[in-house]
XYZ file of C-alpha atoms in Angstrom:
473
model
C 82.677 8.983 -88.280
C 85.542 8.203 -86.122
C 86.886 5.014 -87.476
C 88.669 4.063 -84.313
C 85.350 3.323 -82.546
C 82.400 1.968 -84.489
C 80.172 -0.891 -84.391
C 80.540 -3.882 -86.660
C 76.824 -3.877 -87.382
C 77.371 -0.504 -89.324
C 79.813 -2.247 -91.795
C 78.462 -4.137 -94.897
C 79.736 -7.550 -95.355
C 81.199 -8.193 -98.632
C 81.676 -11.361 -100.552
C 83.751 -13.696 -98.477
C 83.721 -11.453 -95.381
C 81.729 -11.988 -92.313
C 81.854 -8.451 -91.119
C 84.589 -5.743 -90.979
C 86.550 -4.918 -87.855
C 83.691 -4.807 -85.237
C 81.807 -6.486 -82.628
C 78.127 -6.525 -83.560
C 76.960 -6.214 -79.877
C 75.147 -3.687 -77.821
C 77.133 -1.646 -75.314
C 78.893 -4.125 -72.811
C 78.629 -1.733 -70.137
C 74.807 -1.347 -70.500
C 74.378 -4.990 -70.842
C 76.315 -5.524 -67.517
C 74.253 -2.929 -65.621
C 70.981 -4.287 -67.005
C 71.857 -7.925 -65.993
C 72.917 -6.726 -62.493
C 69.603 -4.867 -62.092
C 67.669 -7.874 -63.321
C 69.218 -10.044 -61.017
C 68.790 -7.972 -58.002
C 72.545 -7.970 -57.189
C 73.339 -4.403 -58.268
C 75.377 -2.270 -55.943
C 77.285 0.969 -55.895
C 80.467 -0.952 -56.679
C 78.985 -3.390 -59.292
C 81.036 -3.747 -62.691
C 77.941 -2.427 -64.749
C 78.016 0.919 -62.936
C 81.666 1.633 -63.285
C 82.675 0.217 -66.835
C 82.008 2.770 -69.494
C 83.111 0.829 -72.540
C 85.050 -2.216 -73.878
C 87.396 -1.781 -76.668
C 88.963 -4.571 -78.797
C 92.394 -3.604 -79.960
C 93.910 -5.222 -83.153
C 97.239 -5.459 -84.627
C 98.499 -6.774 -88.140
C 101.153 -9.345 -88.163
C 102.847 -11.225 -91.075
C 100.040 -13.855 -91.153
C 97.386 -11.126 -90.953
C 95.316 -9.127 -88.487
C 94.824 -10.431 -84.938
C 92.870 -9.307 -81.724
C 95.754 -8.657 -79.342
C 94.188 -6.832 -76.462
C 90.938 -5.449 -74.767
C 90.733 -2.095 -73.279
C 88.175 -1.498 -70.255
C 87.225 1.959 -69.616
C 86.360 2.573 -65.919
C 84.692 5.793 -64.712
C 87.689 6.452 -62.332
C 91.597 6.153 -62.580
C 92.644 2.483 -61.752
C 95.831 1.736 -59.569
C 97.766 -0.305 -61.912
C 99.887 -1.959 -59.139
C 96.722 -3.864 -57.835
C 96.238 -5.736 -61.170
C 97.637 -9.045 -62.536
C 96.963 -11.438 -65.393
C 94.518 -13.139 -63.278
C 92.392 -10.134 -62.700
C 90.445 -10.728 -65.965
C 89.469 -13.823 -67.878
C 88.801 -13.689 -71.657
C 86.634 -16.390 -73.270
C 88.815 -18.820 -75.534
C 91.944 -16.427 -75.054
C 95.109 -16.482 -73.030
C 95.718 -13.281 -70.935
C 99.381 -12.502 -71.035
C 99.576 -9.000 -69.364
C 97.135 -6.507 -67.532
C 98.134 -2.885 -66.860
C 96.651 0.529 -66.658
C 96.762 3.432 -69.459
C 95.468 6.852 -69.997
C 93.974 5.706 -73.473
C 92.874 2.627 -75.116
C 96.413 1.755 -76.438
C 99.065 -0.619 -75.822
C 101.953 0.385 -73.789
C 105.343 -0.750 -72.587
C 104.777 0.263 -68.992
C 101.688 0.940 -66.831
C 100.430 4.431 -66.180
C 97.476 4.964 -63.884
C 94.446 6.051 -65.896
C 90.938 5.120 -66.539
C 91.728 2.315 -68.981
C 92.767 -1.334 -68.054
C 94.666 -2.920 -71.007
C 94.240 -6.858 -71.072
C 96.789 -7.926 -73.456
C 96.098 -11.514 -75.240
C 98.303 -13.910 -76.862
C 98.607 -13.424 -80.550
C 99.332 -17.307 -80.898
C 95.838 -18.199 -79.623
C 93.739 -19.791 -82.618
C 90.839 -17.351 -81.745
C 93.194 -14.372 -82.208
C 93.207 -14.494 -86.076
C 90.819 -12.071 -87.782
C 92.214 -12.844 -91.361
C 91.480 -16.335 -92.269
C 92.384 -18.214 -95.419
C 92.434 -21.891 -96.562
C 96.176 -21.828 -95.631
C 97.548 -20.166 -92.556
C 96.502 -19.484 -89.046
C 92.952 -18.946 -87.726
C 89.838 -20.827 -87.483
C 87.249 -20.132 -90.245
C 84.093 -18.596 -88.702
C 81.028 -20.895 -88.382
C 78.801 -20.666 -91.624
C 81.496 -18.606 -93.428
C 83.557 -19.783 -96.406
C 87.291 -20.209 -95.901
C 88.201 -19.217 -99.486
C 90.309 -22.405 -99.959
C 93.552 -22.881 -101.667
C 91.927 -22.764 -105.022
C 91.158 -19.007 -104.389
C 94.589 -18.053 -102.980
C 96.514 -18.696 -106.187
C 98.891 -20.557 -103.866
C 99.073 -24.171 -105.057
C 102.693 -24.247 -106.452
C 103.548 -20.718 -106.330
C 101.574 -18.581 -108.794
C 98.129 -16.962 -109.449
C 97.429 -19.421 -112.281
C 98.722 -22.589 -110.972
C 95.397 -24.261 -110.642
C 94.104 -21.087 -108.915
C 92.037 -18.132 -110.073
C 92.132 -16.645 -113.426
C 91.913 -13.072 -114.775
C 88.414 -11.671 -113.849
C 87.819 -14.247 -111.015
C 85.860 -12.447 -108.137
C 86.060 -15.228 -105.661
C 87.791 -14.259 -102.379
C 90.335 -16.348 -100.884
C 90.093 -14.931 -97.516
C 87.719 -13.923 -94.807
C 87.827 -11.002 -92.321
C 86.417 -12.060 -88.887
C 84.672 -9.527 -86.604
C 87.004 -8.385 -83.774
C 85.101 -9.071 -80.765
C 85.816 -10.537 -77.259
C 83.882 -11.598 -74.151
C 85.579 -11.006 -70.713
C 84.757 -11.049 -66.920
C 86.366 -9.131 -64.094
C 87.536 -12.292 -62.089
C 89.361 -10.226 -59.415
C 89.186 -6.933 -57.581
C 89.897 -3.749 -59.409
C 91.044 -0.772 -57.192
C 90.830 3.020 -57.985
C 93.823 5.216 -57.291
C 91.948 6.552 -54.430
C 91.413 3.311 -52.882
C 87.887 2.366 -53.839
C 87.425 -1.314 -54.644
C 85.323 -2.683 -57.482
C 84.562 -6.141 -56.526
C 84.856 -9.316 -58.797
C 81.956 -10.198 -60.850
C 80.594 -12.938 -62.960
C 78.907 -10.585 -65.328
C 80.137 -11.131 -68.843
C 81.488 -7.791 -70.767
C 81.429 -7.746 -74.329
C 83.635 -5.413 -76.573
C 81.493 -2.662 -78.105
C 84.078 -0.686 -80.167
C 87.276 -1.592 -81.980
C 90.669 0.202 -82.637
C 92.767 -1.154 -85.359
C 96.385 -0.232 -84.861
C 97.925 1.521 -88.068
C 94.890 0.286 -90.205
C 92.656 3.071 -88.831
C 95.306 5.604 -90.135
C 94.469 4.928 -93.614
C 91.566 6.519 -95.360
C 89.440 4.741 -97.946
C 88.659 6.271 -101.543
C 87.191 5.281 -104.908
C 89.052 6.127 -108.133
C 86.958 6.303 -111.327
C 89.492 5.869 -114.151
C 88.405 7.801 -117.348
C 91.101 6.213 -119.365
C 90.090 2.552 -118.773
C 86.554 2.984 -117.502
C 87.560 0.961 -114.396
C 86.633 1.720 -110.742
C 89.207 1.038 -107.997
C 88.576 1.261 -104.406
C 91.729 2.186 -102.394
C 93.326 2.800 -99.174
C 95.635 5.761 -98.655
C 97.914 6.702 -95.723
C 98.974 10.304 -95.678
C 101.810 11.197 -93.274
C 100.554 12.663 -89.948
C 102.451 15.825 -90.331
C 101.795 16.385 -94.167
C 103.132 19.722 -95.321
C 102.328 20.474 -98.871
C 105.416 22.625 -99.128
C 107.526 19.479 -98.659
C 107.739 16.392 -101.193
C 107.120 13.014 -100.126
C 107.767 9.542 -101.440
C 104.749 7.153 -102.112
C 104.742 3.276 -101.854
C 102.326 1.380 -103.857
C 101.412 -2.038 -102.271
C 99.378 -4.441 -104.460
C 97.986 -7.577 -102.766
C 97.681 -11.340 -103.790
C 94.723 -13.093 -105.211
C 93.353 -14.226 -101.664
C 92.303 -10.589 -101.085
C 90.354 -10.063 -104.178
C 86.818 -8.752 -103.487
C 87.112 -9.247 -99.774
C 86.474 -5.533 -98.549
C 88.304 -2.256 -99.236
C 90.391 -2.604 -96.065
C 91.403 -6.096 -97.214
C 94.967 -5.253 -98.246
C 95.601 -3.604 -94.819
C 94.581 -6.603 -92.682
C 95.901 -9.583 -94.715
C 99.485 -8.917 -93.673
C 102.143 -6.354 -93.422
C 102.708 -5.601 -97.019
C 100.873 -2.144 -96.725
C 100.861 -1.263 -93.105
C 104.643 -1.749 -92.427
C 105.473 1.372 -94.417
C 102.957 3.427 -92.256
C 104.160 2.070 -88.908
C 105.356 4.738 -86.557
C 108.840 3.386 -86.635
C 108.904 3.519 -90.442
C 107.452 6.951 -90.697
C 109.972 8.269 -88.225
C 112.700 7.162 -90.550
C 110.894 7.783 -94.056
C 107.894 9.859 -94.022
C 105.865 8.642 -97.098
C 102.411 8.046 -98.609
C 101.102 4.500 -98.774
C 98.721 3.526 -101.515
C 96.803 0.141 -101.388
C 94.195 -0.587 -103.925
C 91.677 -3.438 -103.412
C 91.097 -5.434 -106.651
C 87.418 -6.594 -107.072
C 88.793 -9.222 -109.436
C 92.014 -11.145 -110.336
C 94.082 -8.694 -112.499
C 96.729 -11.198 -113.932
C 97.320 -14.931 -114.223
C 99.858 -17.192 -115.887
C 98.796 -15.977 -119.338
C 100.453 -12.565 -118.422
C 97.678 -10.735 -120.139
C 96.287 -8.471 -117.461
C 92.869 -6.907 -117.307
C 92.379 -3.189 -117.640
C 92.688 -2.794 -113.820
C 96.471 -3.169 -114.565
C 96.682 0.240 -116.402
C 93.995 1.619 -114.074
C 96.590 1.084 -111.180
C 99.235 3.082 -113.114
C 96.718 5.746 -113.660
C 95.571 5.638 -109.957
C 99.295 6.197 -108.958
C 99.559 9.342 -111.315
C 96.223 10.686 -109.905
C 97.301 10.508 -106.314
C 100.617 11.882 -107.036
C 98.867 14.822 -108.687
C 96.694 15.505 -105.761
C 99.464 15.687 -103.142
C 103.095 16.917 -102.925
C 104.549 13.549 -104.162
C 108.149 13.319 -105.237
C 107.902 11.840 -108.725
C 111.377 10.500 -108.553
C 110.560 8.417 -105.511
C 107.580 6.368 -106.431
C 107.899 2.791 -105.260
C 106.037 -0.334 -105.848
C 105.799 -3.585 -104.055
C 103.501 -6.607 -103.872
C 103.227 -10.270 -103.278
C 102.245 -13.104 -105.606
C 99.731 -11.350 -108.010
C 100.778 -8.060 -106.727
C 104.535 -9.027 -107.339
C 103.609 -10.096 -110.805
C 101.854 -6.567 -111.333
C 104.923 -4.707 -109.909
C 107.063 -6.435 -112.497
C 104.707 -5.978 -115.154
C 104.168 -2.342 -114.407
C 107.859 -1.727 -114.321
C 108.169 -3.146 -117.953
C 105.135 -1.368 -119.335
C 105.882 1.991 -117.401
C 109.694 1.949 -117.271
C 109.796 5.679 -116.152
C 107.198 5.405 -113.191
C 108.784 3.819 -110.304
C 112.196 4.384 -108.716
C 112.372 1.049 -107.074
C 110.371 -2.155 -106.546
C 110.155 -4.837 -103.708
C 109.207 -8.050 -105.500
C 107.808 -10.828 -102.995
C 107.143 -14.247 -104.585
C 106.202 -13.252 -108.153
C 107.368 -13.952 -111.680
C 107.049 -12.659 -115.201
C 108.151 -14.242 -118.583
C 111.958 -13.609 -119.017
C 111.536 -12.817 -122.696
C 109.866 -9.617 -121.574
C 112.451 -8.789 -118.699
C 114.994 -6.741 -120.674
C 113.665 -3.460 -119.272
C 114.084 -4.551 -115.820
C 117.801 -4.387 -116.211
C 117.689 -0.540 -115.751
C 115.590 -0.861 -112.581
C 116.361 -0.897 -108.899
C 114.865 -4.228 -107.608
C 114.839 -6.210 -104.555
C 113.525 -9.632 -105.156
C 112.742 -12.132 -102.198
C 111.304 -15.613 -102.822
C 111.419 -19.008 -101.132
C 113.784 -21.570 -102.674
C 110.932 -24.165 -102.416
C 108.531 -21.896 -104.187
C 108.173 -24.174 -107.199
C 107.064 -21.397 -109.705
C 108.163 -18.045 -108.281
C 111.684 -19.178 -107.643
C 112.820 -20.528 -110.924
C 110.702 -17.715 -112.517
C 112.794 -14.969 -110.656
C 115.974 -16.866 -111.433
C 115.165 -16.636 -115.200
C 114.516 -12.900 -114.862
C 117.809 -12.103 -113.131
C 119.825 -14.112 -115.627
C 118.133 -11.854 -118.433
C 119.157 -8.883 -116.283
C 122.766 -9.983 -115.823
C 123.048 -10.803 -119.661
C 122.325 -6.980 -120.047
C 125.256 -6.103 -118.190
C 123.484 -5.211 -114.794
C 125.097 -6.591 -111.566
C 122.840 -8.852 -109.341
C 123.562 -9.382 -105.744
C 122.384 -12.894 -104.623
C 122.155 -14.473 -101.104
C 120.487 -17.502 -99.539
C 118.736 -16.571 -96.259
C 117.368 -18.598 -93.217
C 113.542 -17.885 -93.220
C 113.456 -18.552 -89.308
C 116.119 -16.032 -88.617
C 115.868 -13.360 -85.960
C 115.515 -9.669 -86.427
C 119.244 -9.233 -85.763
C 120.076 -11.999 -88.315
C 118.059 -10.526 -91.120
C 119.582 -7.020 -90.336
C 122.907 -8.581 -90.808
C 121.704 -10.408 -94.039
C 120.539 -7.033 -95.434
C 123.804 -5.377 -94.533
C 125.686 -8.055 -96.236
C 123.489 -7.746 -99.420
C 123.769 -3.912 -99.440
C 127.640 -4.269 -99.285
C 127.713 -5.860 -102.752
C 126.372 -2.450 -104.031
C 124.156 -3.852 -106.681
C 121.079 -2.111 -108.276
C 119.301 -5.567 -108.243
C 119.133 -7.758 -105.168
C 118.042 -11.343 -105.388
C 117.649 -12.935 -101.890
C 115.846 -16.426 -101.289
C 114.839 -18.201 -98.225
C 116.594 -21.591 -97.908
C 114.487 -24.611 -98.719
C 112.411 -25.680 -95.671
C 112.887 -22.463 -93.570
C 109.902 -20.253 -94.704
C 107.072 -22.463 -93.118
C 106.871 -22.941 -89.349
C 106.775 -26.501 -88.062
C 103.229 -27.717 -88.065
C 101.849 -24.777 -90.172
C 99.649 -25.525 -93.083
C 100.836 -22.318 -94.947
C 102.774 -23.078 -98.282
C 106.293 -21.671 -98.957
C 104.786 -19.312 -101.250
C 102.458 -17.646 -98.772
C 104.961 -18.045 -95.963
C 107.356 -15.797 -98.094
C 105.368 -12.663 -97.524
C 104.590 -13.448 -94.139
C 108.391 -12.996 -93.373
C 109.357 -10.604 -96.136
C 107.604 -7.530 -94.893
C 108.858 -7.973 -91.357
C 112.486 -7.077 -92.575
C 112.876 -3.191 -92.018
C 116.360 -3.015 -93.746
C 114.733 -3.864 -97.109
C 112.357 -1.031 -96.904
C 115.169 1.268 -95.811
C 117.026 0.253 -98.924
C 113.874 0.769 -101.288
C 113.416 4.370 -99.577
C 117.048 5.221 -100.588
C 116.413 4.773 -104.230
C 115.589 7.705 -106.628
C 114.742 7.729 -110.231
């Protein structure tokens, strides 16, 4: 089945999830035509006669997946010069840009084609498709928000009054991607034929998830632990088994537990950033993102067998494809950061480098980390992860390993972060410890904590990913 176009009604809702990526509605074009016929207002140029389909387009941001555009497919090529932001209205959304394209894709400039792309503001409350007890988005009616107790976010750690090992309560919800719109102005074909404005509502009947759709879903049955892991895998588009590729393992935080297999892909950028066209152009790589059905580790630091099953999953995938065993990388946020640290301690020869985002581990066990390539990023007002990481880096330094340190402004620009990364790299240290200054991680008015806000920023900084990809075991 083509995952780029499917109905939400075919997806099975799991615990904490309303639906996965779809609009559970009949064909909008068929509905419009039927409505037109029923009212007796149908004509050769009615919307229902000429709209062939309406696709919701989603994109993942630091705070999660959002509905960012709608693509209307017409039966003929449309003249983009005749369109404006007022040509379409979308219920509860702000239209920012309207243009034509040859496919249901976002574009920098208009190209005459059968698709009209209606871009929407990602800042709209209704844009959010990933909703937690903290952060942007409106919880769906009748659906749980997975409050802060399920995110492991109170105070900066999984066990800080949050879920414990084995807890299966999801902390987040995936909202169905759907939109309702009307053609409020005239649409003109490239041959001059006009499709008049209409009050007929069009509803999305398909979904296109940018980057997310490039991952495939699998199940790993680990004979060593008896555990089953659902996981997402991105395979480089031009994969050649005669070449050798790096692999990045991303492990999610507790808010994604038991949501849906695709949960790690939509909760934020931790997995999909490595698979973006920009990153793949610089560093072709596999990306592996397991979805944990239960919390793997808490503040007792005694993980469930899913911990070892994860290491076995990495070995299994590396054996199935042409993977460079000297360029296996791990990253994760909160619970996933804890797992990254723990895996590097228990399996010291497995990973070449790790990107640790808002996590901690007992400093008494941290000695093996002195031999690893690490980039640690945390917020200075994360009351648990920040002092935890400081204690770890002190142990690393005591072992004679140099640690680069820096304080960054979490509200910096892309250019500012690029300069920050260059300054850190100039220290030429195998371990880098950067922290966001107190009060700079959470935007004004946001309900997100400094802990969760850390990874909403961390994975937007490409320079750190470039550094990770240059490391080798």
